[in-house]
Short mmCIF file of C-alpha atoms and ligand atoms in Angstrom, two decimals:
data_model
loop_
_atom_site.label_atom_id
_atom_site.label_comp_id
_atom_site.label_asym_id
_atom_site.label_seq_id
_atom_site.Cartn_x
_atom_site.Cartn_y
_atom_site.Cartn_z
CA MET P 1 -28.92 28.44 53.90
CA ARG P 2 -28.92 29.47 50.15
CA TYR P 3 -29.21 32.89 48.60
CA ILE P 4 -31.09 33.77 45.50
CA SER P 5 -31.14 36.90 43.28
CA THR P 6 -34.25 39.16 43.03
CA ARG P 7 -33.79 38.97 39.24
CA GLY P 8 -33.62 35.20 39.09
CA ALA P 9 -30.72 34.78 36.66
CA ALA P 10 -27.63 34.69 38.88
CA PRO P 11 -26.02 31.70 40.55
CA VAL P 12 -27.49 30.57 43.96
CA LEU P 13 -24.82 31.23 46.61
CA THR P 14 -23.87 30.44 50.23
CA PHE P 15 -23.84 33.18 52.86
CA GLU P 16 -20.05 33.72 52.50
CA GLN P 17 -20.25 33.85 48.71
CA ALA P 18 -23.22 36.40 48.86
CA MET P 19 -21.31 38.47 51.31
CA MET P 20 -18.15 38.54 49.17
CA THR P 21 -20.13 39.18 46.04
CA GLY P 22 -22.38 42.08 46.95
CA LEU P 23 -24.42 42.75 43.83
CA ALA P 24 -25.69 39.69 41.86
CA ARG P 25 -24.32 39.22 38.34
CA ASP P 26 -27.76 39.68 36.88
CA GLY P 27 -27.98 43.14 38.48
CA GLY P 28 -30.29 41.81 41.28
CA LEU P 29 -29.90 41.62 45.09
CA TYR P 30 -29.30 38.53 47.07
CA ILE P 31 -31.97 37.38 49.52
CA PRO P 32 -32.25 34.22 51.61
CA GLU P 33 -34.26 31.41 49.92
CA THR P 34 -36.35 31.12 53.07
CA VAL P 35 -36.37 33.34 56.18
CA PRO P 36 -35.67 31.40 59.37
CA GLN P 37 -38.21 31.67 62.20
CA PHE P 38 -37.85 32.07 65.94
CA THR P 39 -40.64 30.85 68.35
CA ALA P 40 -41.98 33.35 70.91
CA ASP P 41 -40.06 31.43 73.58
CA GLU P 42 -36.82 31.77 71.68
CA ILE P 43 -37.30 35.50 71.38
CA ALA P 44 -38.33 35.83 75.03
CA ALA P 45 -35.02 34.17 75.98
CA PHE P 46 -33.12 37.13 74.45
CA ALA P 47 -34.06 39.24 77.51
CA GLY P 48 -30.98 40.19 79.57
CA LEU P 49 -28.45 38.82 77.08
CA SER P 50 -25.58 41.02 75.81
CA TYR P 51 -25.99 42.58 72.37
CA ALA P 52 -23.24 40.32 70.94
CA GLU P 53 -25.03 37.18 72.21
CA VAL P 54 -28.41 38.21 70.62
CA ALA P 55 -26.44 39.05 67.39
CA LEU P 56 -24.96 35.54 67.41
CA ARG P 57 -28.37 33.95 67.79
CA VAL P 58 -29.95 36.16 65.08
CA LEU P 59 -27.09 35.63 62.59
CA THR P 60 -26.49 31.93 63.13
CA PRO P 61 -29.42 30.50 61.06
CA PHE P 62 -28.53 32.81 58.14
CA VAL P 63 -24.82 32.05 58.11
CA GLY P 64 -25.23 28.30 57.73
CA ASP P 65 -21.94 26.47 57.30
CA SER P 66 -19.97 29.57 56.37
CA PHE P 67 -18.73 30.23 59.87
CA GLN P 68 -18.46 27.87 62.86
CA GLN P 69 -20.22 29.03 66.11
CA ASP P 70 -17.11 29.75 68.12
CA GLU P 71 -15.52 31.67 65.30
CA LEU P 72 -18.70 33.59 64.67
CA ARG P 73 -19.02 34.46 68.41
CA SER P 74 -15.51 35.89 68.61
CA LEU P 75 -15.89 37.84 65.31
CA ILE P 76 -19.12 39.44 66.49
CA THR P 77 -17.67 40.27 69.85
CA ALA P 78 -14.68 41.88 68.27
CA ALA P 79 -17.04 43.82 65.95
CA TYR P 80 -18.75 45.54 68.84
CA ALA P 81 -15.69 46.00 71.06
CA GLY P 82 -15.02 49.48 69.76
CA PHE P 83 -18.47 50.90 70.67
CA ASN P 84 -18.74 53.58 73.25
CA HIS P 85 -21.81 52.27 75.10
CA ASP P 86 -21.99 49.00 77.01
CA ALA P 87 -25.62 48.42 75.69
CA ARG P 88 -24.37 49.05 72.07
CA ALA P 89 -27.94 50.13 71.14
CA PRO P 90 -29.47 51.86 74.23
CA LEU P 91 -33.08 53.07 74.40
CA VAL P 92 -33.98 56.53 75.68
CA GLN P 93 -37.50 57.63 76.44
CA LEU P 94 -38.91 60.76 74.71
CA ALA P 95 -42.46 60.73 75.75
CA PRO P 96 -45.15 58.27 77.04
CA ASN P 97 -44.86 55.36 74.74
CA HIS P 98 -42.21 56.98 72.52
CA PHE P 99 -38.64 55.79 72.65
CA LEU P 100 -35.37 56.61 70.81
CA LEU P 101 -33.07 53.74 69.81
CA GLU P 102 -29.65 55.33 69.83
CA LEU P 103 -27.54 53.67 67.12
CA PHE P 104 -24.69 56.21 67.05
CA HIS P 105 -22.37 54.90 69.71
CA GLY P 106 -20.02 53.16 67.16
CA PRO P 107 -16.64 54.46 65.95
CA THR P 108 -18.03 56.74 63.21
CA LEU P 109 -21.13 57.90 65.17
CA ALA P 110 -23.77 56.52 62.77
CA PHE P 111 -25.78 53.25 62.61
CA LYS P 112 -23.78 52.12 59.68
CA ASP P 113 -21.08 50.88 62.19
CA PHE P 114 -23.42 48.19 63.39
CA ALA P 115 -23.21 46.32 60.02
CA MET P 116 -19.88 47.58 58.80
CA GLN P 117 -17.89 46.49 61.83
CA VAL P 118 -19.44 42.94 61.49
CA ILE P 119 -18.84 42.65 57.76
CA GLY P 120 -15.27 43.89 58.24
CA GLN P 121 -14.63 41.08 60.70
CA LEU P 122 -16.34 38.41 58.58
CA MET P 123 -14.68 39.38 55.30
CA GLN P 124 -11.21 39.54 56.98
CA ALA P 125 -11.81 36.04 58.33
CA ALA P 126 -12.98 34.67 55.01
CA LEU P 127 -10.03 36.26 53.15
CA ALA P 128 -7.52 34.86 55.69
CA ARG P 129 -8.93 31.41 54.95
CA SER P 130 -8.87 31.73 51.18
CA GLY P 131 -5.76 33.77 50.85
CA LYS P 132 -7.52 36.00 48.33
CA ARG P 133 -7.40 39.79 47.90
CA ILE P 134 -10.35 41.99 47.19
CA THR P 135 -11.12 45.51 46.04
CA ILE P 136 -14.03 47.14 47.88
CA VAL P 137 -15.69 49.98 46.10
CA GLY P 138 -18.49 51.74 47.91
CA ALA P 139 -20.89 54.61 47.23
CA THR P 140 -21.88 56.85 50.03
CA SER P 141 -24.22 59.65 50.89
CA GLY P 142 -21.96 60.27 53.87
CA ASP P 143 -22.09 57.66 56.58
CA THR P 144 -21.48 54.39 54.73
CA GLY P 145 -18.11 55.64 53.50
CA SER P 146 -16.59 56.54 56.91
CA ALA P 147 -18.01 53.36 58.44
CA ALA P 148 -16.41 51.24 55.65
CA ILE P 149 -13.05 53.04 55.90
CA GLU P 150 -13.04 52.64 59.68
CA ALA P 151 -13.83 48.94 59.37
CA PHE P 152 -11.23 48.09 56.67
CA ARG P 153 -8.38 50.68 57.24
CA GLY P 154 -4.94 49.10 57.33
CA LEU P 155 -6.08 45.57 56.46
CA ALA P 156 -3.56 43.57 54.40
CA ASN P 157 -5.74 41.91 51.77
CA VAL P 158 -8.32 44.68 51.07
CA ASP P 159 -8.21 47.83 49.07
CA VAL P 160 -11.08 50.34 49.67
CA PHE P 161 -12.33 53.07 47.32
CA ILE P 162 -15.24 55.18 48.52
CA LEU P 163 -17.20 57.36 46.05
CA PHE P 164 -18.98 60.33 47.68
CA PRO P 165 -20.90 63.20 46.06
CA ASP P 166 -18.57 66.18 46.03
CA GLY P 167 -19.82 69.04 48.14
CA ARG P 168 -22.90 67.19 49.27
CA VAL P 169 -21.74 65.61 52.58
CA SER P 170 -21.21 67.45 55.91
CA ASP P 171 -17.68 68.54 56.73
CA VAL P 172 -17.52 66.04 59.56
CA GLN P 173 -18.63 63.20 57.21
CA ARG P 174 -16.05 64.24 54.58
CA ARG P 175 -13.24 64.48 57.08
CA GLN P 176 -14.01 61.11 58.50
CA MET P 177 -13.37 59.74 54.97
CA THR P 178 -10.44 61.92 53.89
CA THR P 179 -8.24 62.01 57.09
CA PRO P 180 -7.42 58.28 57.63
CA SER P 181 -3.85 57.95 56.50
CA GLU P 182 -3.64 54.26 55.72
CA ALA P 183 -2.52 53.59 52.14
CA ASN P 184 -5.25 50.95 51.40
CA VAL P 185 -8.16 53.41 51.74
CA ARG P 186 -8.96 56.17 49.24
CA ALA P 187 -11.79 58.70 49.17
CA ILE P 188 -13.09 59.84 45.76
CA ALA P 189 -15.03 63.07 45.50
CA LEU P 190 -17.32 62.42 42.45
CA ALA P 191 -18.83 65.32 40.47
CA GLY P 192 -22.43 64.28 40.93
CA ASP P 193 -25.07 63.29 43.54
CA PHE P 194 -25.39 60.15 45.54
CA ASP P 195 -27.53 58.46 42.85
CA ASP P 196 -24.66 59.03 40.39
CA CYS P 197 -22.20 57.41 42.81
CA GLN P 198 -24.44 54.47 43.20
CA ALA P 199 -25.16 54.16 39.51
CA ARG P 200 -21.33 54.18 38.60
CA LEU P 201 -20.78 51.52 41.31
CA LYS P 202 -23.45 49.33 39.74
CA ASP P 203 -21.83 49.94 36.31
CA MET P 204 -18.49 48.67 37.66
CA PHE P 205 -20.26 45.55 38.92
CA ASN P 206 -21.85 45.03 35.51
CA ASP P 207 -18.51 45.48 33.80
CA PHE P 208 -17.54 41.78 34.32
CA ALA P 209 -14.01 42.22 32.87
CA PHE P 210 -13.25 44.96 35.40
CA ARG P 211 -15.16 43.25 38.16
CA ASP P 212 -13.19 40.04 37.78
CA ALA P 213 -9.83 41.76 37.19
CA VAL P 214 -9.84 43.71 40.49
CA SER P 215 -11.95 41.08 42.50
CA LEU P 216 -14.60 43.75 43.11
CA ALA P 217 -16.53 43.41 46.32
CA GLY P 218 -19.39 45.61 47.60
CA VAL P 219 -20.22 46.76 51.12
CA ASN P 220 -23.16 49.00 50.26
CA SER P 221 -26.52 48.02 51.81
CA ILE P 222 -27.11 45.91 48.76
CA ASN P 223 -24.83 43.51 50.56
CA TRP P 224 -27.03 41.00 52.39
CA ALA P 225 -24.66 40.72 55.30
CA ARG P 226 -25.22 44.35 56.12
CA VAL P 227 -28.96 44.16 56.13
CA LEU P 228 -28.71 41.01 58.29
CA SER P 229 -26.48 42.70 60.92
CA GLN P 230 -29.13 45.38 61.30
CA VAL P 231 -31.86 42.92 62.10
CA VAL P 232 -30.37 42.47 65.58
CA TYR P 233 -31.29 45.76 67.17
CA TYR P 234 -34.96 45.38 66.25
CA PHE P 235 -34.93 42.33 68.50
CA THR P 236 -32.93 43.86 71.37
CA ALA P 237 -35.11 46.96 71.36
CA ALA P 238 -38.41 45.12 71.21
CA VAL P 239 -37.40 42.62 73.94
CA SER P 240 -36.34 45.53 76.22
CA LEU P 241 -39.87 46.83 76.03
CA GLY P 242 -41.63 43.57 76.66
CA GLY P 243 -41.47 41.86 73.25
CA PRO P 244 -42.49 39.39 72.02
CA MET P 245 -45.37 39.36 74.45
CA ARG P 246 -46.02 43.08 73.79
CA PRO P 247 -45.84 44.26 70.20
CA VAL P 248 -43.99 47.41 69.37
CA SER P 249 -43.76 49.76 66.29
CA PHE P 250 -40.71 51.32 64.66
CA THR P 251 -40.22 54.51 62.69
CA VAL P 252 -37.07 54.52 60.57
CA PRO P 253 -35.43 57.45 58.81
CA THR P 254 -35.06 55.95 55.29
CA GLY P 255 -32.87 56.44 52.29
CA ASN P 256 -31.65 53.27 50.64
CA PHE P 257 -34.25 51.13 52.54
CA GLY P 258 -31.62 48.87 54.06
CA ASP P 259 -32.37 49.71 57.69
CA ILE P 260 -36.11 49.37 57.53
CA PHE P 261 -35.80 46.32 55.46
CA ALA P 262 -33.93 44.77 58.37
CA GLY P 263 -37.04 45.51 60.51
CA TYR P 264 -39.22 43.70 57.92
CA ILE P 265 -36.91 40.66 58.18
CA ALA P 266 -37.14 40.83 62.01
CA ARG P 267 -41.01 40.75 61.61
CA GLN P 268 -40.73 37.78 59.17
CA MET P 269 -38.60 35.92 61.70
CA GLY P 270 -41.39 36.14 64.20
CA LEU P 271 -40.94 39.45 66.10
CA PRO P 272 -44.34 41.04 66.66
CA ILE P 273 -44.01 44.52 65.02
CA GLU P 274 -47.20 46.37 64.65
CA LYS P 275 -46.13 49.28 62.42
CA LEU P 276 -43.10 49.84 60.33
CA VAL P 277 -43.04 53.47 59.47
CA ILE P 278 -40.88 54.75 56.57
CA ALA P 279 -39.84 58.32 57.26
CA THR P 280 -38.40 60.31 54.37
CA ASN P 281 -37.17 63.86 53.99
CA GLN P 282 -38.14 66.00 50.96
CA ASN P 283 -36.59 63.34 48.76
CA ASP P 284 -39.85 61.32 49.27
CA ILE P 285 -40.00 58.72 46.55
CA LEU P 286 -40.95 56.00 48.93
CA HIS P 287 -43.68 57.97 50.65
CA ARG P 288 -45.07 58.88 47.29
CA THR P 289 -44.92 55.28 46.21
CA LEU P 290 -47.02 54.12 49.13
CA GLN P 291 -49.46 56.93 48.67
CA SER P 292 -50.06 56.60 44.97
CA GLY P 293 -48.39 53.42 43.69
CA ALA P 294 -46.21 55.49 41.31
CA HIS P 295 -42.55 54.85 41.93
CA THR P 296 -41.08 57.79 39.96
CA LYS P 297 -37.75 59.53 40.22
CA GLN P 298 -37.85 63.30 40.59
CA GLY P 299 -34.16 64.28 40.96
CA VAL P 300 -32.40 64.65 44.29
CA ASN P 301 -32.91 67.88 46.36
CA PRO P 302 -30.00 68.39 48.71
CA SER P 303 -31.27 68.53 52.30
CA ILE P 304 -30.04 68.93 55.90
CA SER P 305 -30.40 65.12 56.27
CA PRO P 306 -28.01 64.26 53.42
CA SER P 307 -27.71 60.56 54.20
CA MET P 308 -31.32 60.25 53.01
CA ASP P 309 -30.91 62.29 49.75
CA ILE P 310 -31.77 59.38 47.55
CA GLN P 311 -34.20 58.66 44.68
CA VAL P 312 -33.00 55.19 43.69
CA SER P 313 -33.60 53.26 46.94
CA SER P 314 -31.78 50.09 46.19
CA ASN P 315 -33.14 47.76 48.86
CA PHE P 316 -36.72 48.59 47.90
CA GLU P 317 -36.10 45.90 45.22
CA ARG P 318 -35.90 43.25 47.86
CA LEU P 319 -39.37 44.24 49.21
CA LEU P 320 -40.77 44.40 45.72
CA PHE P 321 -39.58 40.87 45.16
CA ASP P 322 -41.81 39.64 48.01
CA ALA P 323 -44.60 42.05 47.12
CA TYR P 324 -44.75 40.34 43.70
CA GLY P 325 -44.82 36.82 45.25
CA ARG P 326 -41.10 36.41 44.54
CA ASP P 327 -41.49 36.69 40.80
CA PRO P 328 -37.98 37.75 39.45
CA LYS P 329 -39.37 38.45 35.95
CA VAL P 330 -41.72 41.25 37.25
CA VAL P 331 -38.93 42.72 39.37
CA ALA P 332 -36.36 42.75 36.58
CA GLU P 333 -38.98 44.47 34.22
CA GLN P 334 -39.76 47.13 36.80
CA MET P 335 -36.08 47.80 37.50
CA ARG P 336 -35.49 48.17 33.80
CA ALA P 337 -38.31 50.67 33.64
CA LEU P 338 -36.92 52.55 36.55
CA ALA P 339 -33.52 52.83 34.94
CA GLU P 340 -34.69 53.57 31.43
CA GLU P 341 -38.00 55.35 31.82
CA GLY P 342 -37.53 57.01 35.30
CA GLY P 343 -40.20 54.96 37.07
CA PHE P 344 -42.99 52.41 37.12
CA THR P 345 -46.36 51.83 38.72
CA VAL P 346 -46.62 49.22 41.47
CA GLY P 347 -49.38 46.69 40.56
CA GLN P 348 -52.51 46.67 42.76
CA GLY P 349 -51.85 43.41 44.65
CA ALA P 350 -48.28 44.43 45.28
CA LEU P 351 -49.32 47.91 46.48
CA GLU P 352 -51.73 46.27 48.98
CA PHE P 353 -48.88 44.13 50.23
CA LEU P 354 -46.73 47.22 50.81
CA ARG P 355 -49.51 49.08 52.52
CA ASP P 356 -50.25 46.16 54.73
CA GLY P 357 -46.68 46.00 55.89
CA PHE P 358 -45.66 49.65 56.07
CA ALA P 359 -46.83 53.14 56.88
CA SER P 360 -45.00 56.25 55.68
CA GLY P 361 -44.55 59.97 56.22
CA ARG P 362 -42.37 62.88 55.11
CA ALA P 363 -40.80 65.84 56.85
CA SER P 364 -39.88 69.07 54.99
CA GLU P 365 -36.73 71.04 55.86
CA GLU P 366 -38.64 73.42 58.09
CA GLU P 367 -40.38 70.66 59.89
CA THR P 368 -37.05 68.90 60.45
CA LEU P 369 -35.44 72.03 61.97
CA ALA P 370 -38.58 72.61 64.09
CA GLU P 371 -38.46 69.05 65.37
CA ILE P 372 -34.82 69.33 66.48
CA ALA P 373 -35.81 72.34 68.52
CA GLN P 374 -39.04 70.85 69.90
CA THR P 375 -37.39 67.62 70.95
CA LEU P 376 -34.67 69.55 72.76
CA ALA P 377 -37.22 71.69 74.51
CA GLU P 378 -39.46 68.77 75.54
CA THR P 379 -36.84 66.19 76.46
CA GLY P 380 -33.39 67.77 76.64
CA GLU P 381 -32.18 65.37 73.88
CA LEU P 382 -30.16 66.85 70.97
CA ILE P 383 -31.07 64.83 67.85
CA CYS P 384 -29.49 64.72 64.39
CA PRO P 385 -31.57 65.90 61.33
CA HIS P 386 -32.14 62.33 60.10
CA THR P 387 -33.43 61.34 63.50
CA ALA P 388 -35.59 64.49 63.54
CA VAL P 389 -37.28 63.49 60.29
CA ALA P 390 -38.30 60.17 61.95
CA VAL P 391 -39.34 61.72 65.23
CA LYS P 392 -41.61 64.15 63.34
CA VAL P 393 -43.20 61.37 61.27
CA ALA P 394 -43.55 59.08 64.34
CA ARG P 395 -45.67 61.71 66.07
CA ASP P 396 -48.49 60.79 63.72
CA TYR P 397 -48.39 57.18 64.74
CA LEU P 398 -48.16 57.35 68.46
CA GLY P 399 -50.76 55.40 70.44
CA THR P 400 -51.05 52.47 72.76
CA VAL P 401 -48.28 50.41 71.18
CA PRO P 402 -44.78 51.60 72.09
CA MET P 403 -43.12 53.49 69.23
CA ILE P 404 -39.40 53.04 68.86
CA THR P 405 -37.76 55.74 66.64
CA LEU P 406 -34.33 54.92 65.25
CA ALA P 407 -31.70 57.60 66.03
CA THR P 408 -29.34 56.96 63.19
CA ALA P 409 -26.52 59.46 63.74
CA HIS P 410 -24.96 61.49 66.48
CA PRO P 411 -25.93 65.23 66.35
CA ALA P 412 -22.25 66.21 66.20
CA LYS P 413 -22.03 64.75 62.70
CA PHE P 414 -24.34 67.53 61.56
CA PRO P 415 -23.46 70.47 63.79
CA ASP P 416 -24.56 73.21 61.33
CA ALA P 417 -28.08 72.03 61.07
CA VAL P 418 -28.38 71.29 64.77
CA GLU P 419 -27.01 74.77 65.63
CA ARG P 420 -29.35 76.42 63.14
CA ALA P 421 -32.30 74.74 64.85
CA THR P 422 -31.36 75.17 68.45
CA GLY P 423 -28.45 77.61 68.83
CA VAL P 424 -26.47 74.74 70.45
CA ARG P 425 -23.41 73.43 68.65
CA PRO P 426 -22.93 69.77 69.56
CA ALA P 427 -19.39 68.81 70.31
CA LEU P 428 -17.61 65.81 68.80
CA PRO P 429 -16.75 63.05 71.26
CA ALA P 430 -13.21 62.98 72.72
CA HIS P 431 -11.83 60.40 70.20
CA MET P 432 -12.68 62.64 67.29
CA ALA P 433 -11.88 65.96 68.84
CA ASP P 434 -8.90 66.66 66.57
CA LEU P 435 -10.76 65.77 63.32
CA PHE P 436 -10.48 69.29 61.95
CA ASP P 437 -6.72 69.42 62.50
CA ARG P 438 -5.88 66.27 60.55
CA PRO P 439 -4.67 66.56 56.89
CA GLU P 440 -7.18 65.56 54.17
CA ARG P 441 -6.45 63.30 51.27
CA GLN P 442 -8.98 62.83 48.39
CA THR P 443 -9.18 62.50 44.60
CA LYS P 444 -11.75 64.50 42.55
CA LEU P 445 -13.04 62.56 39.55
CA PRO P 446 -15.77 63.22 36.95
CA ASN P 447 -19.01 61.23 36.89
CA ASP P 448 -17.53 58.85 34.34
CA LEU P 449 -17.15 55.09 34.42
CA SER P 450 -13.93 54.86 32.47
CA ALA P 451 -12.18 57.57 34.46
CA LEU P 452 -13.13 55.73 37.73
CA GLU P 453 -12.01 52.34 36.46
CA ALA P 454 -8.73 53.78 35.20
CA PHE P 455 -8.03 55.52 38.55
CA ILE P 456 -8.70 52.29 40.52
CA THR P 457 -6.65 50.13 38.19
CA GLU P 458 -3.74 52.52 38.36
CA GLN P 459 -3.85 52.75 42.16
CA LEU P 460 -3.85 48.92 42.47
CA ASN P 461 -0.93 48.53 39.99
CA PRO P 462 1.37 51.44 40.73
C1 PLP V 1 -27.72 55.67 55.82
C2 PLP V 1 -28.44 56.54 56.77
C3 PLP V 1 -29.89 56.60 56.77
C4 PLP V 1 -30.73 55.83 55.74
O1 PLP V 1 -30.62 54.42 55.95
P1 PLP V 1 -30.98 53.42 54.74
O2 PLP V 1 -30.66 52.05 55.25
O3 PLP V 1 -30.18 53.84 53.55
O4 PLP V 1 -32.45 53.59 54.55
C5 PLP V 1 -30.49 57.38 57.64
N1 PLP V 1 -29.84 58.14 58.57
C6 PLP V 1 -28.44 58.13 58.59
C7 PLP V 1 -27.76 59.02 59.54
C8 PLP V 1 -27.72 57.37 57.71
O5 PLP V 1 -26.37 57.34 57.72
#
């Protein structure tokens, strides 16, 4: 299996190389040259298998020669061993034909654990083989950072630096990043929003001297291995509800477009998915794009679903690549316009491609709070604000096809919003009960590339 860049001017890589590289050297994102297909019989045979076994079958054709089967099996099994639910990604029913896919039973209580735990295992194995050392720098709107720190804390050949927007993550999210005491992980509170964090991270990748000096690696959802790991639960959920014989739909609370892009890949692999619904909060660039064709940044408005407070939705580039018939020149030009002019208009053919494959909707802050209350009243389930955005949007698409809405975080990660909506303050699970008693450790830095690079260099060479 070979991986190519969406901008067409970076080396073609193997799975392992694409995973260790993160962002392509031409600024693009790696994508498989061809997407492997399953037959209906192969998908039907997933029924009754463990989550790890389905993961092994889904990952194998993408991994190619990078990992042997036995090694891959044990790495995947180890990745999911720390989850608190035997099903890993259980389904809960909300209403006739409406289901919630609970993706928050991992160690940091958000769906990011599904991919980060796998990538942690795979990177560790690859580094042990090569004897190399890497520096992981990640940008987070809240949940990626804690998931990455959890996956890499204490590892011998990895240093981790996480940039988060100062003051714009929940207290639980911040403490999950600032309380681990291992010396190889550092949390950086950046004076800016998530788009600034992501932009500085991309600047570091584009500073080849720095990139090579520190052996920079990325674990943001631009990393193909992360998207791939998320493909698995689309299969397990659909098969639980009668797939592939019965099609299902998904509604996904969307920010950086990694999670829903994984659903698009599952569909390309042969899983019958009727609708893929993009649910956005008030930061609704993707919804506006589908409505009007205009992909225009408007500045980030902080919301009660902070992990979706994004205007530059990185993985959307992967979808555009397909929408334009895999023409890297058009993608590179549109990405240049997004960076330099604040936006671009999706061409007519490409827009039809997007509308064929996806529906979309948006939930305001008031609607999100009302949905948390309504879901509790109707079902007894307490949901997080991100999940509530999606449940609200999904209501417009309920019908004869089962709708599966992704529950991306545990409500206890966002206790203030949940309490505001319902009067109920969700408690942290036992393993995190002392989170607010642990000492915090963070470094505040300006939104400035050279300050960041200087800090990282100094930390690596004390
Ligand atoms: C990251 C995150 C999202 C958005 O996922 P993307 O892959 O960035 O679209 C939604 N909800 C929660 C809780 C998250 O942590």
